Coordinates of C-alpha atoms in Angstrom, one line a residue:
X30 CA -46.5 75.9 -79.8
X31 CA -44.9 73.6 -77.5
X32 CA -45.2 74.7 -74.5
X33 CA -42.0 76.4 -72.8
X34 CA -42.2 73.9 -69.6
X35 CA -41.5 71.3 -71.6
X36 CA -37.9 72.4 -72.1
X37 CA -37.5 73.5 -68.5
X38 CA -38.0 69.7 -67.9
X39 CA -35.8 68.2 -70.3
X40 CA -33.3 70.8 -68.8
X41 CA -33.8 69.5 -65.3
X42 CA -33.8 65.5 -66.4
X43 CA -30.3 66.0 -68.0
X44 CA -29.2 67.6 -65.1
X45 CA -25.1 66.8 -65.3
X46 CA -25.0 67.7 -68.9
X47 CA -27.0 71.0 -68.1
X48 CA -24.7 71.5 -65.8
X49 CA -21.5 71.2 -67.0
X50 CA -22.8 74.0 -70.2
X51 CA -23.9 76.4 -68.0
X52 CA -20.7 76.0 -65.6
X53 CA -18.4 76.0 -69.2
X54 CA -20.6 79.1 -70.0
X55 CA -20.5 81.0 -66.7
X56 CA -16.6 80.9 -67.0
X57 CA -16.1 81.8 -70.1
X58 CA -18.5 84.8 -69.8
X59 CA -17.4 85.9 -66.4
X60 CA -13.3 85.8 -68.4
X61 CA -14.7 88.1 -70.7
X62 CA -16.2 90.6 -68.1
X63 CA -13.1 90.7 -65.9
X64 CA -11.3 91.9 -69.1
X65 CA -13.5 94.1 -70.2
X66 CA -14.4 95.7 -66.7
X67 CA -10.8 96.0 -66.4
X68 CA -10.3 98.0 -69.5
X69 CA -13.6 100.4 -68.7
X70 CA -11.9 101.2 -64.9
X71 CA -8.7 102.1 -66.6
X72 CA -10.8 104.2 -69.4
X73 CA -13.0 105.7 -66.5
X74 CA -10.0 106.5 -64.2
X75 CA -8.5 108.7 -67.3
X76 CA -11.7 110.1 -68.3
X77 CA -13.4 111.5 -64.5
X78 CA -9.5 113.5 -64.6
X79 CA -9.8 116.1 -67.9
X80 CA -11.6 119.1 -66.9
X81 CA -13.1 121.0 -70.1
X82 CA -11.5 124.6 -69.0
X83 CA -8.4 123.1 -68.0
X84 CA -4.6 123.0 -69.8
X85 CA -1.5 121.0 -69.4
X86 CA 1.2 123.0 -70.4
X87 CA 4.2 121.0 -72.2
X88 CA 7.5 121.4 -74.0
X89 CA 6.2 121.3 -77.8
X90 CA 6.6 118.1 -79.3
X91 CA 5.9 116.1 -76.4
X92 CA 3.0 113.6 -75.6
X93 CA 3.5 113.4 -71.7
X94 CA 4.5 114.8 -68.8
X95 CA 7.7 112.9 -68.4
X96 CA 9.1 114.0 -71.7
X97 CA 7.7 117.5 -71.6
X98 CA 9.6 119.9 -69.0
X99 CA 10.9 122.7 -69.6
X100 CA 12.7 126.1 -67.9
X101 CA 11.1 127.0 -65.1
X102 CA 11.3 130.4 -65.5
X103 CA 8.6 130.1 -68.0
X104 CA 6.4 128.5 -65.6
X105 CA 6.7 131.4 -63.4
X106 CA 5.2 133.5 -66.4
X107 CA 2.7 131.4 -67.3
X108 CA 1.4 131.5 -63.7
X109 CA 0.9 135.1 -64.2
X110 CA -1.0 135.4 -67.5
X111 CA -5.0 136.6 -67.3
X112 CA -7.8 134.5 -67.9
X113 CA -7.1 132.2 -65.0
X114 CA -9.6 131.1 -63.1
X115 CA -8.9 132.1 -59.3
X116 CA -10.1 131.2 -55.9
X117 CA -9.4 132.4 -52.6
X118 CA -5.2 131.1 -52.6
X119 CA -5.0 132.9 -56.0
X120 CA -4.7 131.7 -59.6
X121 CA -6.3 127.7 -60.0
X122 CA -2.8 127.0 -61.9
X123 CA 0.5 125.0 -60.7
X124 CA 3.8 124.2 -61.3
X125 CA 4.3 120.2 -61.2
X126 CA 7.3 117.8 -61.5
X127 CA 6.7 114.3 -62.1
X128 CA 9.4 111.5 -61.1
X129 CA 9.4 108.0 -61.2
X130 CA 10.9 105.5 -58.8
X131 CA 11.2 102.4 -57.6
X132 CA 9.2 101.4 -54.6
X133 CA 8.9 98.1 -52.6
X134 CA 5.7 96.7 -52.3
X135 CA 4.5 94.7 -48.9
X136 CA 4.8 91.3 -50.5
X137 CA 8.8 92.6 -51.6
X138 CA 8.3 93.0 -54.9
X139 CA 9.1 96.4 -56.7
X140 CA 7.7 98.6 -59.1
X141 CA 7.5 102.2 -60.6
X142 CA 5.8 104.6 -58.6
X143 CA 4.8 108.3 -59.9
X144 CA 6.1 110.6 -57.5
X145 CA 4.2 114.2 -57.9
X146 CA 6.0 117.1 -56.8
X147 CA 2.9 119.4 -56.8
X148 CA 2.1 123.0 -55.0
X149 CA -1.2 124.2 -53.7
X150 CA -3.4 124.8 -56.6
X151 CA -2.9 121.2 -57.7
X152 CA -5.2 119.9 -55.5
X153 CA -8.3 122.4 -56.9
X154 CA -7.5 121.0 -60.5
X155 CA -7.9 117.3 -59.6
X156 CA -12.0 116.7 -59.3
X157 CA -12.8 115.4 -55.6
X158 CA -9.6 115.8 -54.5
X159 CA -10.1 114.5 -50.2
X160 CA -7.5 113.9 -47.7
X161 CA -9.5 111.1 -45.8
X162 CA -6.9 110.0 -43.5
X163 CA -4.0 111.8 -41.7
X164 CA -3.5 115.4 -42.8
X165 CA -1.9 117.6 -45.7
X166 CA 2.3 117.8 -46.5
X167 CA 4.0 120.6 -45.1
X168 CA 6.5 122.2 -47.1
X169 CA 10.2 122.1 -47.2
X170 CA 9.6 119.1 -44.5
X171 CA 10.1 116.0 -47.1
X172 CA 6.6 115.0 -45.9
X173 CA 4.2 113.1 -48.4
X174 CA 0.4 112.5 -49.1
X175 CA -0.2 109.1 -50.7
X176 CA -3.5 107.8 -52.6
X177 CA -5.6 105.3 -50.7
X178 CA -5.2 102.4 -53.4
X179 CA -1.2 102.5 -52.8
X180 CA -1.4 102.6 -49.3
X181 CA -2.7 99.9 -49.2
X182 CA 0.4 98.0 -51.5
X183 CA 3.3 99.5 -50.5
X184 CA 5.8 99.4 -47.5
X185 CA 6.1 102.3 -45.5
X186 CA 2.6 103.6 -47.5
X187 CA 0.4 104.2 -44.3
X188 CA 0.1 107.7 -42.4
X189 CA 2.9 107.9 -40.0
X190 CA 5.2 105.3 -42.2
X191 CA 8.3 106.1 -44.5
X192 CA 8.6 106.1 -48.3
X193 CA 11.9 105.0 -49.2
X194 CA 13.0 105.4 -53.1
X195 CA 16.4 104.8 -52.6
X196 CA 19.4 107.3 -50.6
X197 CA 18.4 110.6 -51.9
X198 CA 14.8 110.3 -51.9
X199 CA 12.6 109.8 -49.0
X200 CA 9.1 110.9 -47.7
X201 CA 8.0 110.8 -44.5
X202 CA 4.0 109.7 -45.1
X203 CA 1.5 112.2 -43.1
X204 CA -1.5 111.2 -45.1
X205 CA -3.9 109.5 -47.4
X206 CA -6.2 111.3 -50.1
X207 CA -8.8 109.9 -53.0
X208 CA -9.2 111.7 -56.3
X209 CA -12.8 110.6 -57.4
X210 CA -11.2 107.5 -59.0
X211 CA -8.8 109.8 -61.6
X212 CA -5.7 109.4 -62.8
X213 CA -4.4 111.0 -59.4
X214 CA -5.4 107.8 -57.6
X215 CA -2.3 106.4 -58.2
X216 CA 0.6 108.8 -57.6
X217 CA 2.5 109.7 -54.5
X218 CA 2.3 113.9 -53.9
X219 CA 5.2 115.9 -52.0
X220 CA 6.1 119.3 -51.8
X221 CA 7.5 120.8 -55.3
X222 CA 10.4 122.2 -53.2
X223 CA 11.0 118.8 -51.9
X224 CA 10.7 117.2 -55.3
X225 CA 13.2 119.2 -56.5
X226 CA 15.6 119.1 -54.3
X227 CA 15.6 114.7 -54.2
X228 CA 15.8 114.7 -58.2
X229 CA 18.7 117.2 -58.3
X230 CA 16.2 119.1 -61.0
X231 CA 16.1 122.9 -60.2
X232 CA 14.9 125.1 -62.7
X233 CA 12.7 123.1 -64.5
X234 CA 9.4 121.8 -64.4
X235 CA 7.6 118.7 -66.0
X236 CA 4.2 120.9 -66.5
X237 CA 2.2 123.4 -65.9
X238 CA -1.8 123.1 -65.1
X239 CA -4.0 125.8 -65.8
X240 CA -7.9 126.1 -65.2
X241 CA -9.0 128.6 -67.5
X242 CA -12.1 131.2 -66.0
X243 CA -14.4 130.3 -68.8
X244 CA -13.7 128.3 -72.6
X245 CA -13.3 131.7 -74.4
X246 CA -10.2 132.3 -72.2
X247 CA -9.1 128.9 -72.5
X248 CA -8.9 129.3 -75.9
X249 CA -7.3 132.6 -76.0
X250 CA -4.6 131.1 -73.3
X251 CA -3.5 128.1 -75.6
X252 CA -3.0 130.4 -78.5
X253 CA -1.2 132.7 -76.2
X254 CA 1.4 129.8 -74.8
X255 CA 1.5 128.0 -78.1
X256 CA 1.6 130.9 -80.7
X257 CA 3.1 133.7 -79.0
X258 CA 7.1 134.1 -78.9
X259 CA 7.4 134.6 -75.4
X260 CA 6.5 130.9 -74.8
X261 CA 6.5 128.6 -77.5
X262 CA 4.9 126.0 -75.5
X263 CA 2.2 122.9 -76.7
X264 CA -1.0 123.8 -74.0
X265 CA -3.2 120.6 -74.6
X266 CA -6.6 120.6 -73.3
X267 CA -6.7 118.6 -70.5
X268 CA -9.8 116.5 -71.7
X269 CA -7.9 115.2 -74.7
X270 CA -4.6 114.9 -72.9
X271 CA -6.3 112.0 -71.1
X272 CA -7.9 111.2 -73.9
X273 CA -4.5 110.4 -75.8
X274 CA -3.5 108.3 -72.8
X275 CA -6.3 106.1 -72.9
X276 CA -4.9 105.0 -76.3
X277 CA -3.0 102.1 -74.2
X278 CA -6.3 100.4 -73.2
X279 CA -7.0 100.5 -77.0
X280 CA -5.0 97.5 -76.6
X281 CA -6.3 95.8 -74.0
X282 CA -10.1 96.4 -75.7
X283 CA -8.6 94.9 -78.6
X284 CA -7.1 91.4 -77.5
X285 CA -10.0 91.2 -75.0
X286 CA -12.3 91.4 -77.7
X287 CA -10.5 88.5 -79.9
X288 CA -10.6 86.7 -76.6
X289 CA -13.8 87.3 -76.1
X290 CA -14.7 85.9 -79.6
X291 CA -13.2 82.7 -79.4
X292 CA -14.3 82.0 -76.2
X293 CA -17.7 82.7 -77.7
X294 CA -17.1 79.8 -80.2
X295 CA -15.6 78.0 -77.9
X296 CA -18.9 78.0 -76.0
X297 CA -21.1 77.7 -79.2
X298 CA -19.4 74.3 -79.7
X299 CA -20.1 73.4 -76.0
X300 CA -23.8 74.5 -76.4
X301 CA -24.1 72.5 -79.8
X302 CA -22.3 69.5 -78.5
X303 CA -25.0 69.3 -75.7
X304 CA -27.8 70.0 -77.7
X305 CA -27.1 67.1 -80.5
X306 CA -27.0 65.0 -77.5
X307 CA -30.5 65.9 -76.4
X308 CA -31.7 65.2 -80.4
X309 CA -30.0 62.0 -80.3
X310 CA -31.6 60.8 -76.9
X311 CA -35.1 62.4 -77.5
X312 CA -35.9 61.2 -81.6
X313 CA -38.9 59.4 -80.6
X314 CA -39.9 62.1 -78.6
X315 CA -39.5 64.5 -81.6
X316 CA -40.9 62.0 -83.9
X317 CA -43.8 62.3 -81.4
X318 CA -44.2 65.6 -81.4
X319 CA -44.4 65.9 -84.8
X320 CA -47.5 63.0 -85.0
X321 CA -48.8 64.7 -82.6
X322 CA -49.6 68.2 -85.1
X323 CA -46.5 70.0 -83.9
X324 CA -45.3 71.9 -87.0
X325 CA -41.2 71.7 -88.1
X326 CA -41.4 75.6 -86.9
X327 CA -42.9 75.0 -83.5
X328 CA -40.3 71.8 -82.6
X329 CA -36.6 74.6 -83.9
X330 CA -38.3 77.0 -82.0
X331 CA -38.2 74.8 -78.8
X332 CA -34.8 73.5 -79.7
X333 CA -33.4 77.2 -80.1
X334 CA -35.2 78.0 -76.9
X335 CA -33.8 75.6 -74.9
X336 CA -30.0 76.4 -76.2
X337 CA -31.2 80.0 -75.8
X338 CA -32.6 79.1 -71.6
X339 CA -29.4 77.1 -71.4
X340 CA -26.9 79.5 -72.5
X341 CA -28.5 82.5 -70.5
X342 CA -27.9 80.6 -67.5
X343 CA -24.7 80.0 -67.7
X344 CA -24.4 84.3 -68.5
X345 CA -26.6 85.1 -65.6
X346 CA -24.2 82.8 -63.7
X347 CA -21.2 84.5 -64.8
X348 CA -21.9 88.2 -64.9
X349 CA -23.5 87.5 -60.9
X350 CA -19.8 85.8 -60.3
X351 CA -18.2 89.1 -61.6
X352 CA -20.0 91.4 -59.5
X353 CA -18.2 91.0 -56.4
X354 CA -15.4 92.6 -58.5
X355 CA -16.8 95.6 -58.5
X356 CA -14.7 96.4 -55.1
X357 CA -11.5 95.2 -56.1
X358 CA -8.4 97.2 -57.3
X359 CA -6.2 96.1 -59.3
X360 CA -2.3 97.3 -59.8
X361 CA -0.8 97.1 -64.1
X362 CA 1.4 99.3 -65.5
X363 CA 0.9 102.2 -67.8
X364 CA 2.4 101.5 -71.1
X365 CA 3.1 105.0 -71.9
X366 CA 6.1 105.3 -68.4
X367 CA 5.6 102.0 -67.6
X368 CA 4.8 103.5 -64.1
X369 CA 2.0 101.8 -61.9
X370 CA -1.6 102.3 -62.5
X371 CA -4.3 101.3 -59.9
X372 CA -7.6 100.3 -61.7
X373 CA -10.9 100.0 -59.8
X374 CA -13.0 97.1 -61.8
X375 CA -16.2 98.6 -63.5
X376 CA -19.2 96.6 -64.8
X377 CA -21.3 99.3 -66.3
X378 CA -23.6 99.0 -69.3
X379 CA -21.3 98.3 -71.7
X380 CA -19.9 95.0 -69.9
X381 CA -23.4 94.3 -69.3
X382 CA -24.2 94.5 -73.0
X383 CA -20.7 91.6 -73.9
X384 CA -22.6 89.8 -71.6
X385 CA -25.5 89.7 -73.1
X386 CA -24.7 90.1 -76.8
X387 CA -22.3 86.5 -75.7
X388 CA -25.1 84.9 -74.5
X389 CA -27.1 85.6 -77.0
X390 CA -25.0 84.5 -79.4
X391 CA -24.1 80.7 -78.0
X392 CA -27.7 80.1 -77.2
X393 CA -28.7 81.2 -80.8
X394 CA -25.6 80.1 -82.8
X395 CA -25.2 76.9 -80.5
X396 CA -28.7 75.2 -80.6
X397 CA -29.1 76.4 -84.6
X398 CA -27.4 73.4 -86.3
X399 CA -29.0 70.9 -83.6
X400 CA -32.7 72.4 -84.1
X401 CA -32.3 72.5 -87.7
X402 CA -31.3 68.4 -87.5
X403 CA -34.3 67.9 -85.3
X404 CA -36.4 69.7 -87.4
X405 CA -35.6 67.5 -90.5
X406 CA -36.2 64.2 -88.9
X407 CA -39.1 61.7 -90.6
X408 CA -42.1 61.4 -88.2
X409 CA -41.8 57.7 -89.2
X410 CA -38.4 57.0 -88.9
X411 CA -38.0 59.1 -85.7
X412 CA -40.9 57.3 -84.4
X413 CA -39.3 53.8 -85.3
X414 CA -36.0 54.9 -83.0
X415 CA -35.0 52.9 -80.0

């Protein structure tokens, strides 16, 4: 076996060419993780928000909140039904109206905002629900609580500033709350009253949330609002409701995975092109190897290992460079109301593993054809080479 330092020199001797791979390799990689960490923060935001026992209640027929209200007077009903879950306000279960309007952001562009007319339960069916700066709405005061991430991005979005969505709708900001990175993280929440009022939209709501007291009476309360005349309502677990609106990412997963591929061959190429260079320059050196005792097995071994120790650099390189990442948000749109979505980057296991499985497969794929033309050189011709 030759030994492993051997290619750890040859490495370090062709220093510009070995670094100009591992640079082309630690961009391409690190491309691929920002993609993919993007798409697993916009999966993980929808996925921390479904609660097993919980229901969103919508017209039947509809997909999403903003094409499922209905009368409010049914609302009021459902709000009264048994096998809700109660805590010390009463049933976990609230009336909520979503609108969507255009805000200004700080640099002066604009874009869509969700603005969540929500009442006191809602806060108990979000998961780690926290007001961390400022205090709660009042009601009937046209007050506002605002998410942390949009604070942050939009004019007027700090405690004490104003949220202007044009003449008839404006909320004075009193505070700024996290939801555990959910779905809630980026939507602006004001009294339902309030809501109402600004939108012109009495009488009607855009859903209902219900936490059911155990899954037995979740199940019995979805055949109740779906089946039963008095309602005639679609109540879709929560869980899958998110579910369903992670489908927009399948998108994202998709093209980043193509992208993902062809940067891959894209770096294979790189990886080969370097490596036929380093059989062209070193034939005597393989030729001597070979006179030496070396077998054809122990020279594509090296060759593949050096491709392999080249290639993982350039992945260590780039997954380290996308690390930092980890604390940025990000501000896209969601494709199902084009409303704004703040994603938190996430390199978990699964970006780890494109990482890995691309590394793996320019190092291998890269040095193959390069090893395999070492490997067939004649001890006496490659010994004959100037």
């Amino acid at each position: 076996m030759i030994p492993f330092k051997y290619n750890v020199r040859n490495l370090r001797v062709r220093w510009k060419t070995t670094l100009m791979t591992v640079t082309g390799t630690a961009l391409l990689v690190c491309s691929s993780c920002i993609l993919f960490g993007l798409v697993e923060g916009l999966e993980y935001s929808l996925k921390v928000s479904g609660d097993p026992l919980d229901l969103i209640v919508l017209r039947q027929g509809a997909s999403n909140e903003t094409t499922g209200g209905f009368e409010a007077k049914k609302a009021d009903e459902l709000l009264t039904l048994g096998g809700i879950e109660r805590d010390e306000n009463g049933p976990i279960a609230a009336k909520e109206m979503l609108n969507i309007a255009i805000a200004e952001r700080i640099d002066g562009t604009r874009n869509n905002l969700i603005i969540r007319g929500v009442q006191t339960a809602s806060r108990a069916l979000r998961p780690d629900f926290k007001i961390v700066a400022g205090r709660d709405f009042e009601s009937g005061k046209g007050e506002c609580i605002v998410s942390s991430n949009l604070s942050r991005r939009y004019k007027g979005g700090r405690v004490g500033g104003l949220l202007d969505f044009g003449e008839k709708e404006q909320y004075r900001v009193v505070g700024v709350f996290t939801a555990g990175g959910g779905a809630a993280e980026s939507e602006v929440w004001a009294d339902l009253k309030d809501v109402e009022r600004n939108t012109g939209r009495d009488g009607s709501v855009s859903c209902v949330q219900i936490r059911a007291a155990s899954v037995k009476d979740r199940d019995e309360l979805k055949k109740t609002i779906e089946d039963g005349t008095q309602f005639k309502l679609s109540a879709i677990p929560e869980a899958k409701y998110f579910a369903d609106q992670s489908a927009s990412s399948m998108f994202l997963k998709a093209a980043g995975t193509l992208i993902a591929v062809l940067l891959t061959f894209g770096a294979m190429f790189a990886a080969a092109n370097t490596m036929f260079s380093a059989v062209q320059s070193r034939t005597r050196e393989i030729g001597t190897m070979r006179a030496l005792g070396f077998s054809r097995r122990d020279v594509l071994i090296s060759f593949l290992g050096e491709s392999f120790l080249l290639c993982l650099l350039g992945g260590l390189l780039g997954l380290l460079a996308t690390l930092p990442l980890n604390f940025l948000t990000i501000e896209t749109s969601n494709f199902s109301n084009f409303a704004a979505v703040t994603i938190n980057f996430r390199f978990g296991p699964w970006v780890m593993g494109v990482a890995l499985l691309m590394t793996v497969a320019m190092g291998l794929f890269g040095g193959m054809i390069p090893a395999l033309r070492a490997v067939r050189l004649e001890v006496i011709s490659a010994l004959r080479e100037l």
